Tab-separated table of N, CA and C in Angstrom:
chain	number	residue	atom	x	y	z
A	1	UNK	N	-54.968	114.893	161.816
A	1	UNK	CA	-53.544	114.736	161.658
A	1	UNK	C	-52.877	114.346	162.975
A	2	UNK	N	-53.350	115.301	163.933
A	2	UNK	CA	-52.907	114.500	165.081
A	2	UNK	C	-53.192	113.230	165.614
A	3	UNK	N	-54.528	112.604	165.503
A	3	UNK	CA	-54.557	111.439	165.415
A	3	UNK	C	-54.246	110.034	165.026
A	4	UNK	N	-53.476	110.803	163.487
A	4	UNK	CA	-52.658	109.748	163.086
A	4	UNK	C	-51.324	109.738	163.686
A	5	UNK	N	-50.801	110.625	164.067
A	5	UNK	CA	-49.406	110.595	164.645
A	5	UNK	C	-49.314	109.955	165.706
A	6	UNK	N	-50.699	110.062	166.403
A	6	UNK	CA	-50.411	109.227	167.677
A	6	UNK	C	-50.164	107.784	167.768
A	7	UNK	N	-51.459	107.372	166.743
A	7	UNK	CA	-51.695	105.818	166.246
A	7	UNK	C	-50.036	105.633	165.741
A	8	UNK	N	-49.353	106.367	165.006
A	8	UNK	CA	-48.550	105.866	164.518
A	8	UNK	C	-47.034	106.092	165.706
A	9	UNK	N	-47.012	106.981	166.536
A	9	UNK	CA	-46.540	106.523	167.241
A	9	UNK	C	-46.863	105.590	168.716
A	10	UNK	N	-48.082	104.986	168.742
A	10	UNK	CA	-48.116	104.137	169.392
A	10	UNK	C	-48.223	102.840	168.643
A	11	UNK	N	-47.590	102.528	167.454
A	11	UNK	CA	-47.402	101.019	166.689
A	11	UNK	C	-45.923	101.266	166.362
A	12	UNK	N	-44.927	102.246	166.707
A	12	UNK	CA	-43.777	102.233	166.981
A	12	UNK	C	-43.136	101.557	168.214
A	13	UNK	N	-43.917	102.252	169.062
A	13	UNK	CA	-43.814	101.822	170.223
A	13	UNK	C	-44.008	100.286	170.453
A	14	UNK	N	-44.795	99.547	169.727
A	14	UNK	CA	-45.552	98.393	170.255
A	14	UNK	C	-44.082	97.620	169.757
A	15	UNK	N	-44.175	98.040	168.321
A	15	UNK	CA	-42.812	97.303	168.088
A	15	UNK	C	-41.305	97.853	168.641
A	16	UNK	N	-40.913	98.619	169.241
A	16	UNK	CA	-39.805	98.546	169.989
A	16	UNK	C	-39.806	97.947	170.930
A	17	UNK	N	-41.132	97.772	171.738
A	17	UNK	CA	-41.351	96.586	173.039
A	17	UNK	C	-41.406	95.381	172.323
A	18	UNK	N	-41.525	95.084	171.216
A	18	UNK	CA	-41.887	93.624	170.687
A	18	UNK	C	-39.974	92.995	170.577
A	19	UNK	N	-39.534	94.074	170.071
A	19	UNK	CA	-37.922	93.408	169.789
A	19	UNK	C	-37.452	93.657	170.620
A	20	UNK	N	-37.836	94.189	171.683
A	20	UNK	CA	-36.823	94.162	173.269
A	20	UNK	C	-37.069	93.201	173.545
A	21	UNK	N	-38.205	92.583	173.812
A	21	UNK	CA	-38.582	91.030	174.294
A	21	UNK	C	-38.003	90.180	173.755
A	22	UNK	N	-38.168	90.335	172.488
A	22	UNK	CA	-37.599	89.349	171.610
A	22	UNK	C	-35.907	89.049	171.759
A	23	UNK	N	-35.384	90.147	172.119
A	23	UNK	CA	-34.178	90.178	172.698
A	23	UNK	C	-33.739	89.561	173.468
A	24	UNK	N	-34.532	89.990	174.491
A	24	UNK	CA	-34.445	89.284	176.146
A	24	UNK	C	-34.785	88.106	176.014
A	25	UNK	N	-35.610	87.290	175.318
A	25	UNK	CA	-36.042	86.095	175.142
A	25	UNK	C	-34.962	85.622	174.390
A	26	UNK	N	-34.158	85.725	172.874
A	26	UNK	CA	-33.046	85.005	172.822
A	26	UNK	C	-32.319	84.796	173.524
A	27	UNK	N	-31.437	86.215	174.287
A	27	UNK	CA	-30.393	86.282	175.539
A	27	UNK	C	-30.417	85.141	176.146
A	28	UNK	N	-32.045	84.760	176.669
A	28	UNK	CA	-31.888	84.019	177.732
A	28	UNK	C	-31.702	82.246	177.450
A	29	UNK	N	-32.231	82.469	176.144
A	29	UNK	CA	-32.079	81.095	175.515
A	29	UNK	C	-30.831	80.810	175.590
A	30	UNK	N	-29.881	81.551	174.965
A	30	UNK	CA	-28.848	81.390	175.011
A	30	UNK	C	-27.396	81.491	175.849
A	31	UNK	N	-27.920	82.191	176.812
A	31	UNK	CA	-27.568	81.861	178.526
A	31	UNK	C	-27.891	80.706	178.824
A	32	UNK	N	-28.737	80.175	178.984
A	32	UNK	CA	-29.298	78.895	179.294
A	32	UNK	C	-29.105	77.855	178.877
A	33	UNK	N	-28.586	77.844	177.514
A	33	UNK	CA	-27.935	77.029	177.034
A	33	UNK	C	-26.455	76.521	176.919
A	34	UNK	N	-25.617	77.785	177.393
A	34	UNK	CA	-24.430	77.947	177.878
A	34	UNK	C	-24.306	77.218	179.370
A	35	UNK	N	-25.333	77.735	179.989
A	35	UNK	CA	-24.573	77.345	181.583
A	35	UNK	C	-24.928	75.821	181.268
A	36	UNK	N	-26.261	75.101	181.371
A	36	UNK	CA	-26.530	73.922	180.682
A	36	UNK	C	-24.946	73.255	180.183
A	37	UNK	N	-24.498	73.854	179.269
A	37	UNK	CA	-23.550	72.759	178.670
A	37	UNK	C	-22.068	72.846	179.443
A	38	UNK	N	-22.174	73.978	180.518
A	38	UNK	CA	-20.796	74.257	181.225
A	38	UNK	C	-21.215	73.600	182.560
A	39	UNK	N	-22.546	72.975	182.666
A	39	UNK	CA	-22.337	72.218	184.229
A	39	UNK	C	-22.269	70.952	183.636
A	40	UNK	N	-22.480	70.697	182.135
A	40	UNK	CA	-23.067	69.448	181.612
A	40	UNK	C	-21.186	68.481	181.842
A	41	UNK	N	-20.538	69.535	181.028
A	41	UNK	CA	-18.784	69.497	180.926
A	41	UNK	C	-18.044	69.435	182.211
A	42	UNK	N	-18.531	70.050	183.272
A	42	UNK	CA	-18.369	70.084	184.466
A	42	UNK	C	-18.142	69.016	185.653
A	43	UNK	N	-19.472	68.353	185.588
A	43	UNK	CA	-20.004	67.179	186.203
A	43	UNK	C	-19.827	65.957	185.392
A	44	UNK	N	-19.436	66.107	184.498
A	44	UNK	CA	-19.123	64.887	183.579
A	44	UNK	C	-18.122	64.178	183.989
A	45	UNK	N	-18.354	62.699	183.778
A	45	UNK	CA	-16.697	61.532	184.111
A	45	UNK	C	-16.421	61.817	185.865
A	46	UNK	N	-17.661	61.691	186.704
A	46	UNK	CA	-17.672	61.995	188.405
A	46	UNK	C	-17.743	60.333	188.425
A	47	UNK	N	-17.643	60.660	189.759
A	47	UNK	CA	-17.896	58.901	190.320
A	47	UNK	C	-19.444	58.970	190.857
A	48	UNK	N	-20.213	60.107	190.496
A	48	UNK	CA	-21.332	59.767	191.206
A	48	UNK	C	-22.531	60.134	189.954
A	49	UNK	N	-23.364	58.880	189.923
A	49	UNK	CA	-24.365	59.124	188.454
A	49	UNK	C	-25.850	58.525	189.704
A	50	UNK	N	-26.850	59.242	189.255
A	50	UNK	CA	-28.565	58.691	189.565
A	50	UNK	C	-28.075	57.752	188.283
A	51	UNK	N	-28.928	56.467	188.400
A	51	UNK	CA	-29.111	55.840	186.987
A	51	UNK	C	-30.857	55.686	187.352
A	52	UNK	N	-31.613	56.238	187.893
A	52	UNK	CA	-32.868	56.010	188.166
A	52	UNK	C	-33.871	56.641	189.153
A	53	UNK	N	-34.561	57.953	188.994
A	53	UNK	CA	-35.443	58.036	190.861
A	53	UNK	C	-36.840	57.895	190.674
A	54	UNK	N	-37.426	57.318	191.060
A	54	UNK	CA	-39.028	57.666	191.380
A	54	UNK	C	-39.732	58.252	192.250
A	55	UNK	N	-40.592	59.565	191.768
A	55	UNK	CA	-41.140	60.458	192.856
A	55	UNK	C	-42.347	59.148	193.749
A	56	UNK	N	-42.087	59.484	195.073
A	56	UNK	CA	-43.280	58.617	195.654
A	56	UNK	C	-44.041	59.339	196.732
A	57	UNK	N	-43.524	61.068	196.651
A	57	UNK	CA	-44.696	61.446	197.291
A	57	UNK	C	-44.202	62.929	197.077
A	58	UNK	N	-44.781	64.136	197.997
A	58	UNK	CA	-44.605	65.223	197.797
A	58	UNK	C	-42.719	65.699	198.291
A	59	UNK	N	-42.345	65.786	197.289
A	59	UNK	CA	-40.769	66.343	197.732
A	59	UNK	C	-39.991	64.679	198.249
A	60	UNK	N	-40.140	63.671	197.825
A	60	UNK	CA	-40.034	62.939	198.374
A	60	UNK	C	-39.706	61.827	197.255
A	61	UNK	N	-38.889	61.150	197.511
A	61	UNK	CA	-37.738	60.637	195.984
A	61	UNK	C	-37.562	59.036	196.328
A	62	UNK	N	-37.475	58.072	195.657
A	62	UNK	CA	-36.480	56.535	195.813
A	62	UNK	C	-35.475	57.188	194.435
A	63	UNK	N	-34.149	56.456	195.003
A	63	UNK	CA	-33.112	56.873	193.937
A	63	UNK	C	-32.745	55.959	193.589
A	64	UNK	N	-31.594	55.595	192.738
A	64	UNK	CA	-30.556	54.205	192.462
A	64	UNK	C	-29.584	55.080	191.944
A	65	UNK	N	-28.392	55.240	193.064
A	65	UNK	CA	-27.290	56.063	192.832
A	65	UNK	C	-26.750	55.365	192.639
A	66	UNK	N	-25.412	55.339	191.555
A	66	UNK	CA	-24.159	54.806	191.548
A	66	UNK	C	-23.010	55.410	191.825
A	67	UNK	N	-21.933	54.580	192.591
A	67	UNK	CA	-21.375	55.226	193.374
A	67	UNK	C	-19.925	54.504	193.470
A	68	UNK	N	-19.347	54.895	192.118
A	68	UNK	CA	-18.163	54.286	192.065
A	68	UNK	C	-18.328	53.386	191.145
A	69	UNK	N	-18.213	52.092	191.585
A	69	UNK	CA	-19.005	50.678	190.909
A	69	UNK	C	-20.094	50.236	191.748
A	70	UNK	N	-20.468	50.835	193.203
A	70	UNK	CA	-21.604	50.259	193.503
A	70	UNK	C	-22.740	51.067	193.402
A	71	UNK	N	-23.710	50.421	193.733
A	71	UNK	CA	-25.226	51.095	193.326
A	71	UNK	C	-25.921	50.826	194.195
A	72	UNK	N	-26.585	51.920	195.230
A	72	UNK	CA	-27.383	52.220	196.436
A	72	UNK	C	-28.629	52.647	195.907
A	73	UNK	N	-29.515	52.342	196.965
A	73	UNK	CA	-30.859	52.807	196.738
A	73	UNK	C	-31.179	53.890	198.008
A	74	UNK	N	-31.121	54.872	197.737
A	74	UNK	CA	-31.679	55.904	198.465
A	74	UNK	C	-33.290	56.695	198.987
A	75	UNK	N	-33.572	56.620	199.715
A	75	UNK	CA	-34.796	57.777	200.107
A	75	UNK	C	-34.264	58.949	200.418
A	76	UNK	N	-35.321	60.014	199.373
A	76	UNK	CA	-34.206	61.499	199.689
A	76	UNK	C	-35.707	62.038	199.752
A	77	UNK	N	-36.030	62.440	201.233
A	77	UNK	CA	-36.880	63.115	201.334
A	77	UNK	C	-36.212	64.908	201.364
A	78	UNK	N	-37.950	65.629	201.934
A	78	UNK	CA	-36.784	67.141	202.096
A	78	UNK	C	-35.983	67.625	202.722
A	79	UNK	N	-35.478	66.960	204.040
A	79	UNK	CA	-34.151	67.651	204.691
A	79	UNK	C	-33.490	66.209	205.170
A	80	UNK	N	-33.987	65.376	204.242
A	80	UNK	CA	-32.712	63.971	205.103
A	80	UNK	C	-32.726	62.703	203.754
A	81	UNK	N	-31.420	62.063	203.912
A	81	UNK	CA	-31.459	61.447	203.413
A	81	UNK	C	-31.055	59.976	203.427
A	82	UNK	N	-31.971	58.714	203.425
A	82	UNK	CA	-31.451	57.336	203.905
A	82	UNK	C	-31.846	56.361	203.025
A	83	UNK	N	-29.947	55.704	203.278
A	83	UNK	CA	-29.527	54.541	202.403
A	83	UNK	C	-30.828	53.229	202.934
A	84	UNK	N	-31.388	52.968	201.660
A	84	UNK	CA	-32.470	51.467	201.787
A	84	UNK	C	-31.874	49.779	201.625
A	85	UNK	N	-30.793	50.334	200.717
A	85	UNK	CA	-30.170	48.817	200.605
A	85	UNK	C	-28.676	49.337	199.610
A	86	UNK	N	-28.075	48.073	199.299
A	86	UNK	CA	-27.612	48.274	198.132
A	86	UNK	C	-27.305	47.231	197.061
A	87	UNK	N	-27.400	47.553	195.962
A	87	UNK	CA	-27.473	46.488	194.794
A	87	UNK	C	-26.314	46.560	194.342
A	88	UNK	N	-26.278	45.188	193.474
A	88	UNK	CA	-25.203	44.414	192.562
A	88	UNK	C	-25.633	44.826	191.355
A	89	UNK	N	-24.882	44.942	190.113
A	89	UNK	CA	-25.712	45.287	189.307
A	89	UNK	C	-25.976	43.890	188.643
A	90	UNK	N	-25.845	43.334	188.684
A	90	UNK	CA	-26.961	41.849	188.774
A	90	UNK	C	-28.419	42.233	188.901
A	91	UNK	N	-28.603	42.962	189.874
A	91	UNK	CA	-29.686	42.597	190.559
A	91	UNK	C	-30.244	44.012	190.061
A	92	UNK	N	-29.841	44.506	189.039
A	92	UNK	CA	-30.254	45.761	188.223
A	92	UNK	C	-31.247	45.588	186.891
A	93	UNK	N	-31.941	45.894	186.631
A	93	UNK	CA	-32.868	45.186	185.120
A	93	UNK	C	-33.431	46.410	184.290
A	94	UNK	N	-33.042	45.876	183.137
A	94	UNK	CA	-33.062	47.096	182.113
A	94	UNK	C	-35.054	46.589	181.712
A	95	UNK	N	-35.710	47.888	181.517
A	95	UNK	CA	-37.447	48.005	181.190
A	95	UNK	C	-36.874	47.212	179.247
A	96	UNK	N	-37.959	46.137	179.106
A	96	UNK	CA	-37.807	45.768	177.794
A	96	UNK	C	-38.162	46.783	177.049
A	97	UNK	N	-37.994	46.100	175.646
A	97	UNK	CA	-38.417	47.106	174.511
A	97	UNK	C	-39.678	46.513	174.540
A	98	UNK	N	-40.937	46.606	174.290
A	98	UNK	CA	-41.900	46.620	174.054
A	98	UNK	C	-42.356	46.378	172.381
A	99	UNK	N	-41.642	47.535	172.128
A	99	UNK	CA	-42.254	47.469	170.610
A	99	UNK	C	-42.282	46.815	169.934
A	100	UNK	N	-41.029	45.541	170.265
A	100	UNK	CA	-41.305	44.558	169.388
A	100	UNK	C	-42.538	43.502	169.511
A	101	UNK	N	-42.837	43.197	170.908
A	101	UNK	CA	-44.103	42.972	170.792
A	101	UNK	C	-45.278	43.407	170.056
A	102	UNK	N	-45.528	44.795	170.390
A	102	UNK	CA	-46.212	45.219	169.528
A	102	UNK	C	-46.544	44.885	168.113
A	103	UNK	N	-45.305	45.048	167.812
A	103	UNK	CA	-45.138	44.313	166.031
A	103	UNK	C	-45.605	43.038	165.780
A	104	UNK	N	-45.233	42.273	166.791
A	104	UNK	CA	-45.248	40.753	166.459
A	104	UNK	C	-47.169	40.566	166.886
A	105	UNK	N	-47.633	41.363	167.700
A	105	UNK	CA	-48.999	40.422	167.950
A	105	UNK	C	-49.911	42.261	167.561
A	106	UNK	N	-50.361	42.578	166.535
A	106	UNK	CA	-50.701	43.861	166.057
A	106	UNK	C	-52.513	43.483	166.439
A	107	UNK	N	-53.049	44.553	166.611
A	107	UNK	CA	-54.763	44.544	167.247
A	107	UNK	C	-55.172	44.757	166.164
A	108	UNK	N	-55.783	43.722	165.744
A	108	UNK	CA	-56.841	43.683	164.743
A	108	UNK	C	-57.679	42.513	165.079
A	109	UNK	N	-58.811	42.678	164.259
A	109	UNK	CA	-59.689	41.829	164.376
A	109	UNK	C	-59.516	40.080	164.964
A	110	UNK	N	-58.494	39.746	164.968
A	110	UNK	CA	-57.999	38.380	164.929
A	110	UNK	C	-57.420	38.428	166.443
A	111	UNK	N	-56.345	39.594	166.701
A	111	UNK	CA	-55.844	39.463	167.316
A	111	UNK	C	-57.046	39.794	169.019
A	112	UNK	N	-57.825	40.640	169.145
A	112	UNK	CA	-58.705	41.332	169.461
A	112	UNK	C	-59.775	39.570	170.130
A	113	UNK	N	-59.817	38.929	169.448
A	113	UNK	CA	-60.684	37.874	169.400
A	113	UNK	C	-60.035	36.174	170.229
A	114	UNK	N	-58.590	36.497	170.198
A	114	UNK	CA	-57.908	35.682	171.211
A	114	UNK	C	-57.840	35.969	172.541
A	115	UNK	N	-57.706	34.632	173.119
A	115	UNK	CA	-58.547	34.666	174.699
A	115	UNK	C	-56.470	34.516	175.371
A	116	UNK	N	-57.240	35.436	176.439
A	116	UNK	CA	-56.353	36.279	177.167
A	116	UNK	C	-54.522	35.357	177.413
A	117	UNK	N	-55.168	33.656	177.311
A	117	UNK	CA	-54.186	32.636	177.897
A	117	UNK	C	-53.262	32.638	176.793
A	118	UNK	N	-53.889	32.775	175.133
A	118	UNK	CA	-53.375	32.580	173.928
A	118	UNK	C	-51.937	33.677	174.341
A	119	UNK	N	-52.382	34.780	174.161
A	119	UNK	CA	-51.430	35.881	174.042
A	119	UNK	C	-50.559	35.823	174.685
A	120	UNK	N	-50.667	35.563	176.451
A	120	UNK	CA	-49.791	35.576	177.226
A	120	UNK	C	-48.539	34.582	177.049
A	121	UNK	N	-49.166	33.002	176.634
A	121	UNK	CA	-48.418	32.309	176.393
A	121	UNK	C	-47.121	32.245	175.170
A	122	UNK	N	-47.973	33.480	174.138
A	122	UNK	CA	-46.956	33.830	173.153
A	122	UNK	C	-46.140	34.814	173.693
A	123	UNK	N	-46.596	36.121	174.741
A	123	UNK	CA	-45.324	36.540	174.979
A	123	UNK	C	-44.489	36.211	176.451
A	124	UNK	N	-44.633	34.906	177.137
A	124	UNK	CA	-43.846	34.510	177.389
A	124	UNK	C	-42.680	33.390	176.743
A	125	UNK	N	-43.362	33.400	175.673
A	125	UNK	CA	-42.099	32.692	174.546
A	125	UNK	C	-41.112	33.604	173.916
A	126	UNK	N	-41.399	35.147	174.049
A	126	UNK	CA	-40.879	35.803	173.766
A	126	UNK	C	-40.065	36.184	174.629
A	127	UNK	N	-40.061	35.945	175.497
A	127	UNK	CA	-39.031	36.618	176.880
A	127	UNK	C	-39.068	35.444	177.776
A	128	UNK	N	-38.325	34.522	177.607
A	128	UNK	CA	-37.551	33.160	178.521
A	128	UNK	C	-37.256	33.753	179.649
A	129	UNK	N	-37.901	32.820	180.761
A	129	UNK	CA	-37.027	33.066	182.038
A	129	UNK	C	-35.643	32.669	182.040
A	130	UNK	N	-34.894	33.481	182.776
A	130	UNK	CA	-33.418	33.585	182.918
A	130	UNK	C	-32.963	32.532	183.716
């Protein structure tokens, strides 16, 4: 008899630690999701947006800040930070869609079997130089 009381109060126990967690784990979701949308509201409609960074080494960043209407390229390493140039947005280029390629030349047997010049030449018909 005593043995069961114990078992049974140690699967009480397991579950009062299970919904405390479970607690603490919503809380925080939902903290987190609050501050999230109060820096989101915050920082919104600034004059200063990244539209782009690439990591290129440890702690160590290329950016494309915009900055007003113009757009700088930055190196932001860890305690300094220097302007590389700055762009027009001219001189800005959006990554294509891809997928439509995809669609248009699909890997199969046929496609798989055309020599390397075929393909290329079709998707530079697809994307005209400017």
């Amino acid at each position: 008899m005593i043995l069961l009381s114990s078992a049974l109060g140690s699967f009480i126990q397991l579950l009062g630690v299970l919904i405390i967690f479970l607690f603490v784990l919503a809380i925080t979701y939902f903290t987190t999701k609050w501050i999230g949308n109060y820096q989101k509201t915050n920082f919104a409609n600034k004059n200063l947006q990244i539209v782009e960074s690439i990591r290129v080494g440890n702690n160590k960043f290329i950016a494309i800040v915009k900055a007003g209407e113009v757009y700088l390229v930055v190196a932001v390493g860890k305690d300094d930070v220097t302007l590389l140039t700055q762009l027009t947005e001219d001189q800005l280029s959006e990554v294509p869609d891809f997928s439509a390629i995809q669609n248009k030349f699909p890997m199969d047997g046929k496609a798989a079997q055309e020599n390397f010049r075929e393909v290329l030449n079709r998707v530079k018909e697809h994307f005209p130089k400017k």
